[in-house]
Short mmCIF file of C-alpha atoms in Angstrom, two decimals:
data_model
loop_
_atom_site.label_atom_id
_atom_site.label_comp_id
_atom_site.label_asym_id
_atom_site.label_seq_id
_atom_site.Cartn_x
_atom_site.Cartn_y
_atom_site.Cartn_z
CA MET A 1 -18.03 -5.53 14.24
CA THR A 2 -19.74 -2.34 12.98
CA PRO A 3 -22.19 -2.40 10.41
CA GLU A 4 -19.61 -0.96 7.86
CA GLU A 5 -17.43 -3.75 8.66
CA VAL A 6 -20.13 -6.21 8.23
CA THR A 7 -20.78 -4.72 4.71
CA TYR A 8 -17.19 -4.78 3.68
CA LEU A 9 -16.88 -8.43 4.72
CA ALA A 10 -19.99 -9.38 2.74
CA VAL A 11 -18.73 -7.90 -0.27
CA LEU A 12 -15.49 -9.57 -0.38
CA LEU A 13 -17.07 -13.04 0.64
CA PHE A 14 -19.47 -12.60 -2.19
CA SER A 15 -16.68 -11.60 -4.73
CA ILE A 16 -14.88 -15.24 -4.00
CA PRO A 17 -17.24 -17.42 -5.54
CA VAL A 18 -18.23 -15.09 -8.23
CA GLY A 19 -14.37 -15.00 -9.37
CA PHE A 20 -15.09 -18.78 -10.43
CA VAL A 21 -17.74 -17.85 -12.51
CA PHE A 22 -15.88 -15.22 -14.61
CA LYS A 23 -12.59 -17.03 -15.01
CA ASP A 24 -14.20 -19.40 -17.38
CA ARG A 25 -15.98 -17.10 -19.50
CA SER A 26 -15.23 -15.12 -22.79
CA PRO A 27 -13.29 -11.83 -22.74
CA GLN A 28 -16.23 -9.79 -23.36
CA ALA A 29 -18.04 -11.48 -20.54
CA ARG A 30 -15.28 -10.80 -18.19
CA ARG A 31 -14.97 -7.20 -19.04
CA TRP A 32 -18.60 -6.27 -18.99
CA GLY A 33 -19.55 -8.72 -16.48
CA GLY A 34 -17.01 -7.64 -14.13
CA ALA A 35 -17.97 -4.16 -14.49
CA ALA A 36 -21.57 -4.65 -14.05
CA VAL A 37 -21.21 -6.78 -10.94
CA GLY A 38 -19.06 -3.84 -9.78
CA GLY A 39 -21.51 -1.16 -10.78
CA ALA A 40 -24.18 -3.07 -8.85
CA LEU A 41 -22.13 -3.23 -5.84
CA THR A 42 -21.21 0.36 -6.05
CA LEU A 43 -25.07 1.24 -6.39
CA LEU A 44 -26.05 -0.87 -3.28
CA THR A 45 -23.18 0.50 -1.13
CA CYS A 46 -23.02 4.11 -2.31
CA GLY A 47 -26.31 5.08 -3.80
CA PRO A 48 -26.43 8.30 -5.66
CA HIS A 49 -22.97 8.83 -4.37
CA VAL A 50 -21.63 6.94 -7.29
CA LEU A 51 -21.75 9.98 -9.43
CA HIS A 52 -18.79 11.42 -7.87
CA ALA A 53 -16.93 8.30 -9.12
CA LEU A 54 -18.48 8.49 -12.36
CA VAL A 55 -17.74 12.34 -12.79
CA THR A 56 -14.02 11.68 -11.72
CA THR A 57 -13.81 8.91 -14.13
CA LEU A 58 -15.28 10.79 -17.24
CA GLY A 59 -13.16 13.80 -16.38
CA ALA A 60 -9.91 11.58 -16.44
CA TRP A 61 -10.98 10.01 -19.86
CA GLY A 62 -11.50 13.34 -21.38
CA LEU A 63 -8.03 14.32 -20.20
CA LEU A 64 -6.38 11.20 -21.87
CA ARG A 65 -8.33 12.22 -25.00
CA LEU A 66 -7.20 16.15 -25.07
CA LEU A 67 -3.68 15.86 -23.54
CA PRO A 68 -2.41 12.52 -24.27
CA ARG A 69 1.39 13.92 -23.86
CA HIS A 70 0.55 15.37 -20.49
CA CYS A 71 -2.45 13.63 -19.23
CA GLY A 72 -0.40 12.06 -16.46
CA GLY A 73 0.16 15.32 -14.38
CA ALA A 74 -3.17 16.73 -15.53
CA THR A 75 -5.06 13.58 -14.21
CA LEU A 76 -3.13 13.63 -11.07
CA ALA A 77 -4.07 17.18 -10.44
CA TRP A 78 -7.77 16.53 -11.39
CA THR A 79 -8.18 13.40 -9.32
CA PHE A 80 -6.51 15.15 -6.21
CA GLY A 81 -8.54 18.17 -6.74
CA TYR A 82 -11.69 16.26 -6.82
CA LEU A 83 -10.82 14.36 -3.45
CA LEU A 84 -10.73 17.82 -1.96
CA PHE A 85 -14.01 18.73 -3.22
CA PHE A 86 -15.45 15.29 -2.27
CA ARG A 87 -13.91 15.58 1.37
CA THR A 88 -15.57 19.18 2.00
CA LEU A 89 -19.13 18.53 0.32
CA TRP A 90 -20.59 19.99 3.68
CA VAL A 91 -19.02 23.44 2.42
CA TRP A 92 -21.11 23.38 -0.68
CA GLY A 93 -24.26 22.22 1.18
CA LEU A 94 -24.30 18.65 -0.42
CA PRO A 95 -24.64 15.43 1.68
CA GLU A 96 -21.94 13.64 3.23
CA PRO A 97 -21.03 10.45 1.32
CA PRO A 98 -20.93 7.06 2.98
CA PRO A 99 -17.45 5.63 3.78
CA TYR A 100 -18.15 3.02 0.90
CA ALA A 101 -18.10 5.79 -1.58
CA ASN A 102 -14.91 7.22 0.35
CA ALA A 103 -13.13 4.03 -0.45
CA LEU A 104 -14.29 3.92 -3.97
CA GLN A 105 -12.99 7.29 -4.60
CA LEU A 106 -9.66 6.88 -3.27
CA LEU A 107 -8.97 3.53 -5.06
CA LEU A 108 -10.40 5.13 -8.22
CA THR A 109 -7.68 7.91 -7.83
CA LEU A 110 -4.93 5.50 -7.85
CA LYS A 111 -6.18 3.79 -10.90
CA LEU A 112 -7.03 6.79 -13.03
CA VAL A 113 -3.55 8.36 -12.21
CA SER A 114 -1.81 5.09 -12.97
CA LEU A 115 -3.87 4.73 -16.22
CA ALA A 116 -2.70 8.27 -17.44
CA MET A 117 0.63 8.00 -16.64
CA ASP A 118 0.85 4.54 -18.71
CA VAL A 119 -0.84 6.28 -21.49
CA GLN A 120 1.45 9.20 -21.39
CA GLU A 121 4.50 6.81 -21.58
CA LEU A 122 3.03 4.60 -24.40
CA GLN A 123 5.55 4.25 -27.41
CA GLY A 124 4.76 3.36 -31.03
CA ASP A 125 6.42 -0.02 -30.38
CA ASN A 126 3.90 -0.75 -27.55
CA ASP A 127 3.20 -4.55 -28.21
CA PRO A 128 -0.35 -5.63 -27.52
CA THR A 129 0.69 -9.44 -27.40
CA VAL A 130 3.19 -8.73 -24.28
CA LEU A 131 1.83 -9.27 -20.63
CA GLY A 132 1.14 -6.13 -19.04
CA SER A 133 1.01 -3.96 -22.27
CA LEU A 134 -1.76 -1.43 -22.44
CA GLY A 135 -1.88 -1.98 -26.29
CA GLY A 136 -2.77 1.54 -26.93
CA PRO A 137 -4.98 4.38 -25.56
CA PRO A 138 -8.04 3.08 -23.82
CA GLY A 139 -11.54 3.86 -25.17
CA LEU A 140 -14.49 4.92 -22.73
CA GLY A 141 -15.45 1.39 -22.43
CA GLU A 142 -12.39 0.24 -21.63
CA THR A 143 -11.71 3.00 -18.91
CA LEU A 144 -15.25 2.29 -17.30
CA SER A 145 -14.72 -1.51 -17.16
CA TYR A 146 -11.30 -0.98 -15.58
CA SER A 147 -12.56 1.63 -13.21
CA PHE A 148 -15.56 -0.05 -11.87
CA CYS A 149 -14.50 -3.73 -12.05
CA TYR A 150 -15.83 -5.51 -8.87
CA LEU A 151 -12.42 -6.87 -8.08
CA GLY A 152 -10.47 -4.39 -5.61
CA LEU A 153 -13.36 -2.06 -5.82
CA LEU A 154 -13.77 -1.00 -2.49
CA THR A 155 -10.91 -2.66 -0.69
CA GLY A 156 -8.05 -2.89 -3.15
CA PRO A 157 -5.75 -4.42 -4.23
CA PHE A 158 -4.66 -1.70 -6.89
CA TYR A 159 -3.73 -3.00 -9.88
CA ARG A 160 -2.80 -1.41 -13.44
CA ALA A 161 -4.95 -1.37 -16.61
CA GLY A 162 -2.52 -3.38 -18.05
CA THR A 163 -3.18 -6.26 -15.51
CA HIS A 164 -6.91 -5.90 -15.89
CA ARG A 165 -6.44 -5.97 -19.71
CA ASP A 166 -4.57 -9.43 -19.12
CA TRP A 167 -7.37 -10.65 -17.20
CA VAL A 168 -9.80 -9.69 -19.82
CA LEU A 169 -7.86 -11.00 -22.81
CA GLY A 170 -6.72 -14.23 -21.14
CA PRO A 171 -5.66 -16.91 -20.75
CA VAL A 172 -6.98 -16.80 -17.26
CA ALA A 173 -4.98 -18.85 -14.59
CA ALA A 174 -7.30 -21.47 -13.12
CA PRO A 175 -6.64 -21.99 -9.47
CA ARG A 176 -8.70 -24.41 -7.43
CA TRP A 177 -10.78 -24.01 -4.54
CA ARG A 178 -8.13 -25.61 -2.20
CA ARG A 179 -5.57 -22.71 -3.29
CA VAL A 180 -8.22 -19.94 -2.61
CA LEU A 181 -9.32 -21.30 0.77
CA GLY A 182 -5.86 -21.95 1.79
CA HIS A 183 -5.00 -18.15 1.29
CA VAL A 184 -8.00 -17.22 3.83
CA ARG A 185 -7.48 -20.30 6.22
CA TRP A 186 -6.05 -18.06 8.99
CA THR A 187 -8.67 -15.24 8.78
CA PRO A 188 -11.21 -16.50 10.83
CA LEU A 189 -8.63 -16.81 13.84
CA LEU A 190 -7.30 -13.24 13.05
CA GLY A 191 -10.76 -11.75 12.79
CA ALA A 192 -11.57 -13.36 16.11
CA LEU A 193 -8.29 -12.11 17.97
CA GLY A 194 -9.03 -8.55 16.60
CA GLU A 195 -12.62 -8.48 17.69
CA ALA A 196 -11.30 -9.76 21.13
CA ALA A 197 -8.66 -7.18 21.57
CA SER A 198 -11.00 -4.32 20.42
CA ARG A 199 -13.84 -5.41 22.95
CA LEU A 200 -11.17 -5.63 25.63
CA PHE A 201 -9.43 -2.58 24.89
CA PRO A 202 -11.97 -0.21 23.22
CA LEU A 203 -10.38 2.87 21.52
CA GLU A 204 -13.34 5.17 23.10
CA ALA A 205 -11.51 4.72 26.54
CA VAL A 206 -8.42 6.68 25.17
CA ARG A 207 -10.90 9.78 24.85
CA ASP A 208 -12.19 9.37 28.35
CA PRO A 209 -10.97 12.13 30.70
CA GLY A 210 -10.16 9.51 33.24
CA PHE A 211 -7.69 7.76 30.89
CA ALA A 212 -4.78 10.24 32.01
CA LEU A 213 -5.32 9.28 35.58
CA ARG A 214 -4.49 5.75 34.72
CA PRO A 215 -0.85 4.38 35.61
CA PHE A 216 1.74 5.33 33.07
CA ALA A 217 2.43 1.77 32.39
CA PHE A 218 -1.21 1.07 31.37
CA ARG A 219 -1.38 3.96 29.36
CA LEU A 220 1.79 3.10 27.32
CA PHE A 221 0.55 -0.42 27.02
CA TYR A 222 -2.87 0.59 25.78
CA MET A 223 -1.68 1.33 22.31
CA VAL A 224 -0.21 -2.10 21.59
CA PRO A 225 -3.77 -3.78 21.85
CA VAL A 226 -5.40 -1.04 19.59
CA PHE A 227 -2.79 -1.16 16.94
CA PHE A 228 -3.21 -5.17 17.29
CA ALA A 229 -6.92 -4.97 16.50
CA PHE A 230 -6.20 -2.51 13.94
CA ARG A 231 -3.79 -4.91 12.09
CA MET A 232 -5.96 -7.84 12.34
CA ARG A 233 -9.10 -6.19 10.62
CA PHE A 234 -6.71 -5.22 7.69
CA TYR A 235 -5.11 -8.85 7.40
CA VAL A 236 -8.69 -10.13 7.22
CA GLY A 237 -10.10 -7.87 4.59
CA TRP A 238 -6.77 -7.84 2.35
CA LEU A 239 -6.50 -11.55 2.45
CA CYS A 240 -9.91 -11.99 1.32
CA ALA A 241 -9.58 -9.44 -1.35
CA GLU A 242 -6.64 -11.28 -2.54
CA ALA A 243 -8.35 -14.34 -2.50
CA ALA A 244 -11.23 -12.97 -4.71
CA CYS A 245 -8.71 -12.14 -7.45
CA ILE A 246 -7.24 -15.35 -7.20
CA ALA A 247 -10.40 -17.12 -7.59
CA ALA A 248 -11.19 -14.99 -10.66
CA GLY A 249 -7.69 -15.43 -12.13
CA LEU A 250 -6.91 -11.51 -11.97
CA GLY A 251 -3.16 -10.82 -11.67
CA GLY A 252 -2.26 -14.53 -12.21
CA TYR A 253 1.31 -14.50 -14.50
CA PRO A 254 3.71 -17.05 -15.47
CA PRO A 255 6.94 -16.85 -13.07
CA ALA A 256 8.86 -15.59 -16.10
CA ALA A 257 6.96 -12.16 -15.90
CA HIS A 258 8.26 -11.49 -12.60
CA PRO A 259 4.90 -10.04 -11.26
CA LYS A 260 5.19 -7.51 -8.56
CA PRO A 261 2.44 -6.00 -6.22
CA GLY A 262 0.72 -3.14 -7.91
CA ALA A 263 3.23 -3.03 -10.90
CA GLY A 264 2.12 -6.39 -12.54
CA PRO A 265 4.73 -8.00 -15.05
CA THR A 266 7.98 -6.48 -14.74
CA ARG A 267 9.59 -8.40 -17.58
CA PRO A 268 8.53 -8.64 -21.13
CA CYS A 269 6.73 -11.89 -21.57
CA PRO A 270 4.55 -13.04 -24.46
CA ARG A 271 0.89 -13.86 -23.75
CA PRO A 272 0.48 -17.53 -23.52
CA THR A 273 -2.05 -19.26 -25.72
CA ARG A 274 -3.54 -21.30 -23.01
CA ALA A 275 -3.29 -21.69 -19.36
CA GLU A 276 -1.80 -24.99 -18.38
CA ALA A 277 -3.29 -26.35 -15.27
CA SER A 278 0.18 -27.32 -13.90
CA GLU A 279 1.66 -23.87 -14.66
CA PRO A 280 2.96 -22.36 -10.99
CA TRP A 281 1.03 -19.06 -11.65
CA ASP A 282 2.34 -16.10 -9.56
CA PHE A 283 -0.33 -13.71 -8.10
CA SER A 284 2.08 -11.42 -6.77
CA ALA A 285 0.74 -8.39 -9.01
CA VAL A 286 -2.41 -8.55 -6.57
CA ARG A 287 -0.71 -9.14 -3.34
CA THR A 288 -1.58 -6.58 -0.80
CA ILE A 289 -0.08 -7.75 2.63
CA ASP A 290 2.61 -9.79 3.93
CA ALA A 291 1.48 -10.29 7.44
CA TRP A 292 4.75 -12.41 8.49
CA GLY A 293 6.92 -9.69 7.29
CA THR A 294 5.17 -6.96 8.69
CA GLU A 295 5.00 -8.55 12.28
CA TRP A 296 8.44 -9.98 12.42
CA CYS A 297 10.62 -8.07 10.11
CA ARG A 298 13.45 -6.29 12.04
CA GLN A 299 13.46 -2.76 10.54
CA PHE A 300 10.89 0.07 10.75
CA ARG A 301 11.08 0.63 7.12
CA GLY A 302 10.84 -3.04 6.52
CA GLY A 303 7.72 -3.42 8.08
CA MET A 304 6.27 -0.79 5.86
CA ARG A 305 7.53 -2.42 2.75
CA HIS A 306 5.40 -5.46 3.76
CA TRP A 307 2.01 -3.52 4.40
CA ASN A 308 -0.42 -2.62 1.39
CA MET A 309 2.19 -3.42 -1.06
CA SER A 310 0.41 -2.36 -4.10
CA VAL A 311 -0.31 1.10 -2.68
CA GLN A 312 3.21 1.51 -1.82
CA TRP A 313 4.12 0.84 -5.39
CA TRP A 314 1.89 3.53 -6.55
CA LEU A 315 3.22 6.19 -4.13
CA ALA A 316 7.02 5.15 -4.89
CA GLN A 317 6.06 5.17 -8.77
CA TYR A 318 4.23 8.54 -8.96
CA VAL A 319 4.96 10.46 -6.10
CA HIS A 320 8.31 9.33 -4.46
CA ARG A 321 10.38 9.29 -7.59
CA ARG A 322 9.04 12.63 -8.50
CA ALA A 323 9.80 14.31 -5.54
CA PRO A 324 12.84 16.52 -4.71
CA ARG A 325 15.87 14.06 -4.35
CA ARG A 326 17.99 15.92 -1.63
CA PRO A 327 17.74 16.15 1.17
CA PRO A 328 16.50 12.55 1.59
CA ALA A 329 14.24 13.51 4.42
CA LEU A 330 12.38 16.24 2.41
CA ARG A 331 11.66 13.52 -0.44
CA SER A 332 10.25 11.21 2.51
CA ALA A 333 8.33 13.83 3.98
CA TRP A 334 7.01 14.86 0.53
CA THR A 335 5.79 11.22 -0.05
CA MET A 336 4.38 11.02 3.58
CA LEU A 337 2.39 14.27 3.03
CA ALA A 338 0.82 12.99 -0.49
CA SER A 339 0.15 9.82 1.07
CA ALA A 340 -1.88 11.56 4.11
CA TYR A 341 -3.84 13.66 1.69
CA TRP A 342 -4.77 10.95 -0.20
CA HIS A 343 -6.16 9.11 3.17
CA GLY A 344 -8.04 12.05 4.21
CA LEU A 345 -8.10 15.61 5.77
CA HIS A 346 -8.31 14.29 9.45
CA PRO A 347 -5.21 16.19 11.55
CA GLY A 348 -4.30 12.64 13.13
CA PHE A 349 -3.17 11.39 9.65
CA TYR A 350 -0.76 14.16 9.27
CA LEU A 351 0.63 13.92 12.68
CA SER A 352 1.21 10.31 12.27
CA PHE A 353 2.71 10.36 8.55
CA LEU A 354 4.92 13.41 9.13
CA SER A 355 6.39 11.46 11.92
CA VAL A 356 7.55 8.77 9.77
CA PRO A 357 10.51 10.53 8.38
CA LEU A 358 12.04 11.14 11.85
CA TRP A 359 11.87 7.51 12.62
CA LEU A 360 13.43 6.58 9.25
CA ALA A 361 16.12 8.95 9.62
CA ALA A 362 16.91 7.95 13.09
CA GLU A 363 17.03 4.31 12.18
CA ARG A 364 19.27 5.22 9.05
CA GLU A 365 21.70 7.10 11.30
CA ALA A 366 21.61 4.68 14.11
CA GLU A 367 22.38 1.69 11.88
CA ARG A 368 25.47 3.50 10.38
CA ALA A 369 26.75 4.39 13.68
CA LEU A 370 26.06 0.89 15.16
CA ARG A 371 26.63 -1.65 12.24
CA GLY A 372 30.52 -1.57 12.25
CA ARG A 373 31.03 -1.25 16.02
CA LEU A 374 28.89 -4.15 16.91
CA GLY A 375 30.16 -6.60 14.61
CA PRO A 376 28.40 -9.58 13.28
CA ARG A 377 27.31 -11.19 16.61
CA GLY A 378 26.48 -7.96 18.31
CA TRP A 379 24.28 -6.79 15.33
CA ALA A 380 22.51 -10.14 15.67
CA LEU A 381 21.93 -9.77 19.04
CA ALA A 382 20.69 -6.42 18.55
CA ALA A 383 17.88 -7.83 16.16
CA GLY A 384 15.47 -8.27 19.23
CA PRO A 385 15.80 -4.76 20.75
CA HIS A 386 15.42 -3.18 17.17
CA TRP A 387 12.11 -5.11 16.22
CA PHE A 388 10.50 -4.26 19.75
CA LEU A 389 11.19 -0.65 18.90
CA LYS A 390 10.13 -0.86 15.65
CA MET A 391 6.61 -2.27 16.69
CA ARG A 392 6.10 0.31 19.45
CA ALA A 393 6.88 2.98 17.10
CA TYR A 394 3.98 1.57 14.91
CA ASP A 395 1.65 1.13 18.10
CA TYR A 396 2.53 4.97 18.79
CA LEU A 397 2.11 6.28 15.06
CA CYS A 398 -0.94 4.25 14.65
CA MET A 399 -3.04 6.23 17.40
CA GLY A 400 -3.15 9.30 15.00
CA PHE A 401 -5.08 7.25 12.53
CA VAL A 402 -7.58 5.84 14.63
CA LEU A 403 -8.12 8.79 16.90
CA ARG A 404 -8.14 11.18 14.02
CA ASP A 405 -8.57 14.55 15.53
CA ALA A 406 -5.36 16.50 16.54
CA ALA A 407 -6.81 17.12 20.30
CA SER A 408 -7.17 13.43 20.95
CA THR A 409 -3.91 12.17 19.08
CA LEU A 410 -1.91 14.78 20.91
CA ARG A 411 -3.65 14.26 24.31
CA TYR A 412 -2.83 10.59 24.21
CA TRP A 413 0.90 11.33 23.18
CA ALA A 414 1.29 13.86 25.97
CA SER A 415 -0.09 11.29 28.41
CA VAL A 416 2.88 9.07 27.46
CA TYR A 417 5.02 12.23 27.32
CA PHE A 418 5.79 11.96 23.57
CA CYS A 419 8.16 9.11 24.44
CA LEU A 420 8.28 7.80 20.93
CA HIS A 421 8.92 11.20 19.40
CA LEU A 422 11.87 11.67 21.72
CA VAL A 423 13.39 8.25 21.23
CA PRO A 424 14.30 8.91 17.49
CA LEU A 425 15.43 12.40 18.33
CA ALA A 426 17.79 10.99 21.05
CA GLY A 427 18.72 8.25 18.37
CA LEU A 428 19.92 11.08 15.88
CA LEU A 429 21.63 13.15 18.51
CA LEU A 430 23.74 10.12 19.92
CA ALA A 431 24.52 8.86 16.17
CA ALA A 432 25.71 12.39 15.45
CA LEU A 433 28.02 12.42 18.22
CA ALA A 434 29.12 8.80 17.77
CA GLY A 435 29.81 9.43 14.03
CA PRO A 436 29.59 6.74 11.44
CA GLY A 437 30.93 3.16 12.54
CA PRO A 438 33.91 1.63 10.69
CA GLY A 439 33.04 1.49 7.11
CA GLY A 440 30.30 4.07 7.55
CA ASP A 441 32.46 6.41 5.09
CA SER A 442 33.07 3.96 2.71
CA PRO A 443 32.26 4.62 -1.05
CA GLN A 444 29.30 2.53 -0.83
CA ARG A 445 27.79 4.51 2.09
CA LYS A 446 28.90 7.80 0.58
CA GLY A 447 26.86 6.87 -2.51
CA GLU A 448 23.77 6.20 -0.15
CA ARG A 449 24.05 9.59 1.37
CA ARG A 450 24.18 11.18 -2.24
CA GLY A 451 21.16 8.95 -3.44
CA ASP A 452 17.90 7.45 -2.34
CA PRO A 453 19.03 4.65 -0.40
CA ASP A 454 17.80 4.83 2.91
CA ASP A 455 15.44 7.96 2.49
CA GLY A 456 12.63 6.17 3.65
CA ASP A 457 12.37 3.75 0.92
CA PRO A 458 11.28 0.50 2.46
CA HIS A 459 11.86 -1.39 -0.76
CA ARG A 460 15.60 -1.68 0.36
CA GLY A 461 16.76 -5.09 1.78
CA GLU A 462 17.01 -5.57 5.66
CA LYS A 463 20.71 -4.91 5.44
CA GLY A 464 20.48 -1.70 3.61
CA GLU A 465 21.88 -2.89 0.33
CA PRO A 466 22.23 -0.10 -2.25
CA PRO A 467 19.81 -0.13 -5.07
CA ALA A 468 20.64 -2.12 -8.22
CA PRO A 469 21.66 -0.15 -11.37
CA GLY A 470 18.83 0.34 -13.65
CA ILE A 471 17.78 0.59 -17.08
CA GLN A 472 17.96 3.86 -18.89
CA GLU A 473 14.81 5.99 -19.59
CA GLY A 474 15.25 5.85 -23.39
CA GLY A 475 13.81 2.73 -24.86
CA ARG A 476 12.90 0.76 -21.72
CA ASP A 477 9.60 -0.91 -21.06
CA PRO A 478 7.61 0.91 -18.53
CA ARG A 479 6.48 -2.28 -17.21
CA ALA A 480 10.13 -3.21 -15.96
CA ARG A 481 10.23 -0.83 -13.23
CA ASP A 482 10.28 -1.72 -9.63
CA SER A 483 11.32 -5.26 -10.38
CA GLU A 484 13.50 -6.32 -7.58
CA ILE A 485 13.23 -10.28 -6.98
CA GLN A 486 12.63 -10.53 -3.42
CA GLU A 487 12.40 -13.73 -1.24
CA GLU A 488 11.17 -13.91 2.15
CA GLU A 489 13.60 -15.66 4.45
CA GLY A 490 12.15 -16.03 8.03
CA GLY A 491 11.42 -12.55 9.50
CA GLY A 492 13.70 -10.73 7.17
CA LEU A 493 14.13 -10.12 3.54
CA ARG A 494 16.80 -11.67 1.32
CA LYS A 495 17.10 -9.89 -2.05
CA ARG A 496 18.48 -10.84 -5.39
CA ARG A 497 19.13 -8.39 -8.14
CA ASP A 498 19.00 -8.67 -11.87
CA PRO A 499 21.51 -6.17 -13.54
CA GLN A 500 18.78 -5.07 -15.82
CA ILE A 501 16.22 -3.91 -12.99
CA GLN A 502 15.90 -0.26 -12.61
CA GLU A 503 16.46 1.06 -9.16
CA GLY A 504 13.31 0.68 -7.26
CA GLY A 505 11.50 1.91 -4.04
CA THR A 506 8.21 2.10 -2.22
CA LEU A 507 7.06 4.22 0.31
CA PRO A 508 4.86 3.39 3.26
CA SER A 509 1.12 3.68 2.70
CA THR A 510 -1.74 2.95 4.65
CA GLY A 511 -4.39 0.79 4.06
CA ILE A 512 -8.21 0.04 4.00
CA PRO A 513 -9.73 -0.36 7.36
CA LEU A 514 -12.98 -2.27 6.96
CA SER A 515 -14.81 0.26 8.99
CA GLN A 516 -13.75 3.36 7.17
CA GLY A 517 -12.73 2.64 3.60
CA PRO A 518 -9.19 3.28 2.51
CA GLN A 519 -7.75 5.01 5.60
CA HIS A 520 -4.81 3.80 7.28
#
């Protein structure tokens, strides 16, 4: 493990027992105590570079006060613009910040944009007694305490200001140590497997000039353990971060609120008067990773749906839904571009992210061509090859994130003859020649082509069901967005829909590697 990884892990392990202290304290103690611990951790890890986060927060709060009706777009421009300045400090002769400051800046960007969008959408009948409600425009103290709360500070999960307010006001769920420890029971094994893979197959070997002289099969295989080690680091970090939130009671809601990752409560639910110990509190609001779904779901877009779920919700809510609706590939590419920019300026990020729409389009068209032709039995038999190809696509695209620079990324892809760029291109060509299978031009499918269905929206079900009809914009509660009811079922996903649920969708995001802060 690198020194940065050790620091991130130490912060996470420290945050878990601290949560048990705060959950039984008063609202003021939770608000200011959580912010004080977060501020101390920020100063210890970032030093004077914490000024970047402070300037960003104060600038966003000023926009909330000056432009309440337009603060969403203004804050998005301000925070994304500051990211550009933050990443080009060397141009201005300023010292380069540590990776922890980068992690803090990225998560702060998500928080402040979400807060501004919620303030912009506030209505006069906003009920402060309803879970997830913002209650009104926040003051400076509320903004600072939300921005610098120690929970999710450097590693996520992202959660909305309403979720933080619910934690402050209480009542707070009181999970026992058994539940928290059960949440992280697999992390020692996952960490050991990831460390072993990174030692046996070091990334630096790919940059060695002699790597291109190795057999093709070896070069192609090498990306598999590299991505495996990459995933294991994320699983350990995110599961520990979720455990810290559970220990503190942050993001715990009654099941009736139907909380979803990032979104928080998605149905109006009155604030309970007390936390019943027997209540089956749902912590989906702070869920970041579904490791089982990531590993074993069949589809490319399905795997993305289970990865860094809270940030996926943010991208879907504030980027994907505001992107051009047609053609679908353009909408997906626009979201991928925004996600790549959020993660950093390294060319490898853009090479990988902007390859995602190609795979999504190829998967969509191949399914339309094959589903009716294969029949139920043939489609079931195709699940294995489909899953295998999905995982190899992830392995291949991951190399851009770990190598980062364009030369190394393209050199590796060239060493395997860009095979996993050629495969989706071939799939698109063959699907176009074959045409849609029986039922491919049904009214349902035609509706999918006109709308958002499979435009890279991994929030859709494994079987490609169309999105549910939604609530109209007028008079709906903004917390009711993105509230599909999902139930894991093996390696896939079975979905039930509520007739009042708005059309939802998330797009792939990447995560926060312990060694680099929030970069995929």
